[in-house]
GROMACS .gro file of C-alpha atoms in nm:
model
  248
    1MET     CA    1   5.827  22.647 -11.136
    2PHE     CA    2   6.159  22.832 -11.238
    3PRO     CA    3   6.125  22.931 -11.608
    4PRO     CA    4   6.495  23.093 -11.736
    5SER     CA    5   6.391  23.501 -11.683
    6LYS     CA    6   6.099  23.469 -11.523
    7GLY     CA    7   6.174  23.426 -11.187
    8LEU     CA    8   6.035  23.175 -10.930
    9LEU     CA    9   5.652  23.115 -11.042
   10LYS     CA   10   5.341  22.941 -10.833
   11ILE     CA   11   5.094  22.827 -11.082
   12THR     CA   12   4.753  22.688 -10.926
   13GLN     CA   13   4.547  22.420 -11.064
   14ASN     CA   14   4.326  22.672 -11.230
   15GLY     CA   15   4.580  22.827 -11.411
   16GLU     CA   16   4.651  23.102 -11.213
   17ILE     CA   17   5.035  23.263 -11.222
   18GLU     CA   18   5.190  23.411 -10.889
   19VAL     CA   19   5.534  23.552 -10.900
   20LEU     CA   20   5.719  23.445 -10.596
   21ALA     CA   21   6.058  23.584 -10.646
   22THR     CA   22   6.281  23.765 -10.913
   23GLU     CA   23   6.567  23.858 -10.683
   24ALA     CA   24   6.791  23.813 -10.419
   25GLU     CA   25   6.993  24.047 -10.221
   26GLY     CA   26   6.925  24.302 -10.506
   27ILE     CA   27   7.044  24.100 -10.778
   28LYS     CA   28   6.795  23.998 -11.012
   29PHE     CA   29   6.798  23.604 -11.146
   30GLY     CA   30   6.974  23.604 -11.475
   31THR     CA   31   6.916  23.221 -11.557
   32SER     CA   32   6.665  23.065 -11.365
   33ASP     CA   33   6.718  22.720 -11.342
   34ALA     CA   34   6.607  22.419 -11.129
   35VAL     CA   35   6.384  22.399 -10.815
   36THR     CA   36   6.297  22.113 -10.578
   37VAL     CA   37   6.044  22.144 -10.254
   38ALA     CA   38   6.140  21.991  -9.931
   39LYS     CA   39   5.853  21.829  -9.757
   40ASN     CA   40   5.858  22.083  -9.466
   41GLY     CA   41   5.772  22.355  -9.787
   42ILE     CA   42   6.087  22.508  -9.845
   43LEU     CA   43   6.174  22.558 -10.189
   44TYR     CA   44   6.544  22.519 -10.318
   45PHE     CA   45   6.630  22.692 -10.639
   46THR     CA   46   6.957  22.797 -10.820
   47ASP     CA   47   7.033  23.064 -11.048
   48ALA     CA   48   7.282  22.960 -11.277
   49SER     CA   49   7.417  23.304 -11.357
   50SER     CA   50   7.328  23.628 -11.224
   51LYS     CA   51   7.505  23.782 -11.539
   52TYR     CA   52   7.391  23.603 -11.818
   53GLU     CA   53   7.041  23.461 -11.981
   54LEU     CA   54   6.995  23.108 -12.075
   55ASN     CA   55   7.041  23.163 -12.474
   56ASP     CA   56   7.440  23.315 -12.358
   57PHE     CA   57   7.488  22.986 -12.115
   58ALA     CA   58   7.799  22.875 -12.296
   59ILE     CA   59   7.918  23.244 -12.272
   60ASP     CA   60   7.906  23.207 -11.913
   61ILE     CA   61   8.059  22.860 -11.924
   62PHE     CA   62   8.336  22.973 -12.136
   63GLU     CA   63   8.400  23.311 -11.935
   64GLY     CA   64   8.467  23.069 -11.638
   65ARG     CA   65   8.353  23.313 -11.347
   66PRO     CA   66   8.119  23.202 -11.050
   67TYR     CA   67   7.787  23.398 -11.137
   68GLY     CA   68   7.555  23.110 -10.959
   69ARG     CA   69   7.391  23.089 -10.643
   70LEU     CA   70   7.165  22.851 -10.445
   71MET     CA   71   6.871  23.003 -10.259
   72SER     CA   72   6.569  22.895 -10.063
   73TYR     CA   73   6.223  23.050 -10.043
   74ASP     CA   74   6.030  23.010  -9.734
   75PRO     CA   75   5.632  23.044  -9.831
   76SER     CA   76   5.525  23.134  -9.481
   77THR     CA   77   5.772  23.433  -9.466
   78LYS     CA   78   5.787  23.492  -9.827
   79GLN     CA   79   6.159  23.518  -9.772
   80THR     CA   80   6.436  23.439 -10.032
   81LYS     CA   81   6.795  23.360  -9.887
   82VAL     CA   82   7.109  23.316 -10.065
   83ILE     CA   83   7.254  23.003  -9.898
   84ALA     CA   84   7.559  22.915 -10.152
   85ARG     CA   85   7.722  23.210 -10.371
   86ASP     CA   86   7.963  23.211 -10.629
   87LEU     CA   87   7.895  22.894 -10.785
   88TYR     CA   88   8.002  22.811 -11.138
   89TYR     CA   89   7.689  22.771 -11.321
   90ALA     CA   90   7.477  22.659 -11.068
   91ASN     CA   91   7.227  22.368 -11.234
   92GLY     CA   92   7.007  22.115 -11.106
   93VAL     CA   93   6.889  22.105 -10.766
   94GLU     CA   94   6.739  21.771 -10.559
   95MET     CA   95   6.659  21.693 -10.188
   96SER     CA   96   6.780  21.406 -10.021
   97PRO     CA   97   6.571  21.130  -9.935
   98ASP     CA   98   6.636  21.215  -9.551
   99GLN     CA   99   6.561  21.598  -9.635
  100ASP     CA  100   6.887  21.662  -9.470
  101PHE     CA  101   7.077  21.807  -9.744
  102VAL     CA  102   6.990  21.942 -10.104
  103ILE     CA  103   7.234  21.849 -10.387
  104PHE     CA  104   7.322  22.117 -10.704
  105CYS     CA  105   7.513  22.080 -11.006
  106GLU     CA  106   7.835  22.321 -11.083
  107THR     CA  107   7.855  22.239 -11.481
  108PRO     CA  108   8.178  22.386 -11.567
  109MET     CA  109   8.359  22.205 -11.275
  110MET     CA  110   8.212  21.854 -11.393
  111ARG     CA  111   8.092  21.787 -11.034
  112CYS     CA  112   7.766  21.827 -10.781
  113MET     CA  113   7.757  21.943 -10.425
  114ARG     CA  114   7.556  21.902 -10.149
  115TYR     CA  115   7.449  22.149  -9.899
  116TYR     CA  116   7.337  22.080  -9.557
  117VAL     CA  117   7.028  22.207  -9.451
  118GLU     CA  118   6.961  22.052  -9.131
  119GLY     CA  119   7.199  21.841  -8.844
  120GLU     CA  120   7.522  21.882  -8.744
  121LYS     CA  121   7.663  22.008  -9.063
  122GLU     CA  122   7.399  22.254  -9.147
  123GLY     CA  123   7.513  22.549  -9.362
  124LEU     CA  124   7.806  22.310  -9.479
  125THR     CA  125   7.888  22.280  -9.840
  126GLU     CA  126   8.058  21.955  -9.968
  127VAL     CA  127   8.166  21.766 -10.288
  128PHE     CA  128   7.899  21.506 -10.363
  129VAL     CA  129   8.023  21.359 -10.669
  130ASP     CA  130   8.332  21.495 -10.854
  131ARG     CA  131   8.535  21.419 -11.183
  132LEU     CA  132   8.266  21.324 -11.370
  133LEU     CA  133   8.265  21.218 -11.730
  134GLY     CA  134   8.087  21.500 -11.867
  135PHE     CA  135   7.915  21.823 -11.782
  136PRO     CA  136   7.632  21.798 -11.520
  137ASP     CA  137   7.322  21.915 -11.561
  138ASN     CA  138   6.990  21.845 -11.394
  139ILE     CA  139   6.970  21.559 -11.098
  140ARG     CA  140   6.678  21.352 -10.997
  141TYR     CA  141   6.622  21.112 -10.732
  142ASP     CA  142   6.436  20.828 -10.834
  143GLY     CA  143   6.277  20.699 -10.484
  144GLU     CA  144   6.456  20.378 -10.546
  145GLY     CA  145   6.857  20.497 -10.376
  146HIS     CA  146   6.994  20.627 -10.718
  147TYR     CA  147   7.020  20.990 -10.836
  148TRP     CA  148   7.004  21.037 -11.239
  149ILE     CA  149   7.226  21.293 -11.352
  150GLY     CA  150   7.171  21.455 -11.685
  151ILE     CA  151   7.485  21.499 -11.931
  152PRO     CA  152   7.438  21.740 -12.226
  153THR     CA  153   7.799  21.642 -12.366
  154GLU     CA  154   8.066  21.429 -12.224
  155TYR     CA  155   8.421  21.601 -12.174
  156THR     CA  156   8.606  21.668 -12.464
  157TYR     CA  157   8.974  21.730 -12.610
  158GLU     CA  158   8.842  22.073 -12.730
  159LEU     CA  159   8.682  22.154 -12.375
  160ASP     CA  160   8.963  22.064 -12.190
  161LEU     CA  161   9.168  22.299 -12.384
  162ALA     CA  162   8.915  22.551 -12.338
  163ARG     CA  163   8.946  22.484 -11.972
  164LYS     CA  164   9.333  22.504 -11.966
  165TYR     CA  165   9.393  22.813 -12.221
  166PRO     CA  166   9.215  23.153 -12.146
  167TYR     CA  167   9.297  23.243 -12.539
  168ILE     CA  168   9.079  22.962 -12.658
  169ARG     CA  169   8.795  23.051 -12.447
  170LYS     CA  170   8.802  23.387 -12.588
  171VAL     CA  171   8.791  23.249 -12.901
  172LEU     CA  172   8.515  23.023 -12.864
  173VAL     CA  173   8.301  23.325 -12.665
  174PHE     CA  174   8.398  23.530 -12.991
  175LEU     CA  175   8.246  23.294 -13.209
  176GLU     CA  176   7.958  23.222 -12.961
  177ARG     CA  177   7.850  23.592 -13.000
  178HIS     CA  178   7.954  23.676 -13.326
  179TRP     CA  179   7.972  23.392 -13.564
  180LYS     CA  180   7.842  23.004 -13.547
  181ARG     CA  181   8.063  22.801 -13.313
  182PRO     CA  182   8.149  22.472 -13.413
  183SER     CA  183   7.987  22.224 -13.221
  184ILE     CA  184   8.200  22.038 -12.982
  185GLU     CA  185   7.954  21.847 -12.755
  186ARG     CA  186   7.902  21.484 -12.819
  187ASN     CA  187   7.776  21.183 -12.649
  188ALA     CA  188   7.508  21.323 -12.428
  189GLY     CA  189   7.320  21.096 -12.199
  190VAL     CA  190   7.265  21.060 -11.795
  191MET     CA  191   7.475  20.920 -11.524
  192LEU     CA  192   7.342  20.697 -11.226
  193VAL     CA  193   7.491  20.741 -10.882
  194ASP     CA  194   7.406  20.597 -10.559
  195LEU     CA  195   7.318  20.769 -10.208
  196ASP     CA  196   7.683  20.829 -10.126
  197GLY     CA  197   7.802  21.015 -10.481
  198LYS     CA  198   7.915  20.668 -10.605
  199LEU     CA  199   7.927  20.607 -10.997
  200LEU     CA  200   7.703  20.312 -11.133
  201GLU     CA  201   7.614  20.334 -11.443
  202ARG     CA  202   7.636  20.573 -11.786
  203TYR     CA  203   7.347  20.586 -12.084
  204TYR     CA  204   7.466  20.770 -12.358
  205ASP     CA  205   7.463  20.825 -12.750
  206PRO     CA  206   7.729  20.945 -12.972
  207GLU     CA  207   7.428  21.118 -13.175
  208LEU     CA  208   7.264  21.303 -12.881
  209LYS     CA  209   7.344  21.627 -12.757
  210PHE     CA  210   7.238  21.840 -12.465
  211VAL     CA  211   7.038  21.602 -12.257
  212THR     CA  212   6.974  21.775 -11.977
  213THR     CA  213   6.754  21.547 -11.766
  214GLY     CA  214   6.671  21.189 -11.692
  215ILE     CA  215   6.396  21.067 -11.495
  216LYS     CA  216   6.310  20.718 -11.419
  217ILE     CA  217   5.958  20.568 -11.416
  218GLY     CA  218   5.887  20.197 -11.359
  219GLU     CA  219   6.085  20.012 -11.626
  220HIS     CA  220   6.191  20.289 -11.848
  221LEU     CA  221   6.412  20.644 -11.840
  222TYR     CA  222   6.283  20.937 -11.972
  223LEU     CA  223   6.554  21.191 -12.127
  224GLY     CA  224   6.468  21.581 -12.169
  225ASN     CA  225   6.689  21.782 -12.413
  226LEU     CA  226   6.764  22.151 -12.441
  227ILE     CA  227   6.741  22.210 -12.807
  228ASN     CA  228   6.511  21.915 -12.923
  229SER     CA  229   6.130  21.927 -12.893
  230PHE     CA  230   6.083  21.563 -12.791
  231ILE     CA  231   6.150  21.328 -12.522
  232VAL     CA  232   6.331  21.013 -12.535
  233ARG     CA  233   6.227  20.681 -12.405
  234LEU     CA  234   6.425  20.397 -12.299
  235ASN     CA  235   6.368  20.066 -12.188
  236LEU     CA  236   6.627  19.990 -11.955
  237THR     CA  237   6.545  19.631 -11.931
  238GLN     CA  238   6.630  19.595 -12.315
  239TYR     CA  239   6.937  19.816 -12.339
  240PRO     CA  240   7.236  19.762 -12.088
  241ALA     CA  241   7.389  20.031 -11.941
  242SER     CA  242   7.775  20.127 -11.981
  243GLU     CA  243   7.968  20.072 -11.666
  244THR     CA  244   8.175  20.390 -11.548
  245SER     CA  245   8.452  20.539 -11.337
  246SER     CA  246   8.503  20.906 -11.254
  247ARG     CA  247   8.750  21.106 -11.483
  248LYS     CA  248   9.089  21.042 -11.389
   0.00000   0.00000   0.00000
C-alpha cells in the first residue's frame, strides 16, 4: 500500500508493516498516491507531488508546476527507479491487461498517460486519453475490457479561468492557505473508457464532490471519496449512464 506521507508499505496477513521505500533519487515522497502490481511482481506507483503533502493538493494544482513522478519498485533487488518525471500531479496508476504498459493520470492536465514497460515502445510515454470532461484521479481496470476513471470534479468555468490566468491561481492559493476557499468543485463521478482510451460513458451527480475511485464488481459500481467517510454503491442495471465525449 502507498498511504500519503507514509511511503511504500508492505503489510503481511499478520498485520506486520514493512517500509519498502520513502524516497527516490534522494527526493522524499511528498504525496504518496497510487500503486499497482504487475504479474512479474514489479510495483508501479506515483508520487503526486514531491513538494506538497495531501492536505495541500489544491495548492499544488493551482501552482501548476510538474512535481509528480512515476516510479517502479523491484522486490527482488529492493530498488526504486524513477521512470517518468516532471508530471503534473501524477495520480492513479493501473497496469494494462497485457502487462506491456502502465497507465497513470495527470489530474490538472485532464488526461491519462501510458508508459510502456516492455515491447518495441519500452520506455516511451504517450497520451492514453486526453481532453476529459473533468479532472482524473484514480483509474481501475474491470477485467472486462474497460477502465473506470474517478473524476473528483468536472471542468468548470472557474477552473478554466484559473488555468488561463496566473493571478486567479494566486488568489485561490492565498484563500486555500489563509482562508476558506469557495467551493468550485461539482458533478463528481466516474468515466468509462475502453482499451484504446475511447470515452464511452459517464456517471455523475451534481451533489457529489471529490469522487476519487470507481470499481465495478458484478452489476454494481462502488465509488470512493476523498472527503466523505462512506462508499456509494450504484446498481448499473437500474441507472443508465450518460453518453459522453471528450472536451472540445
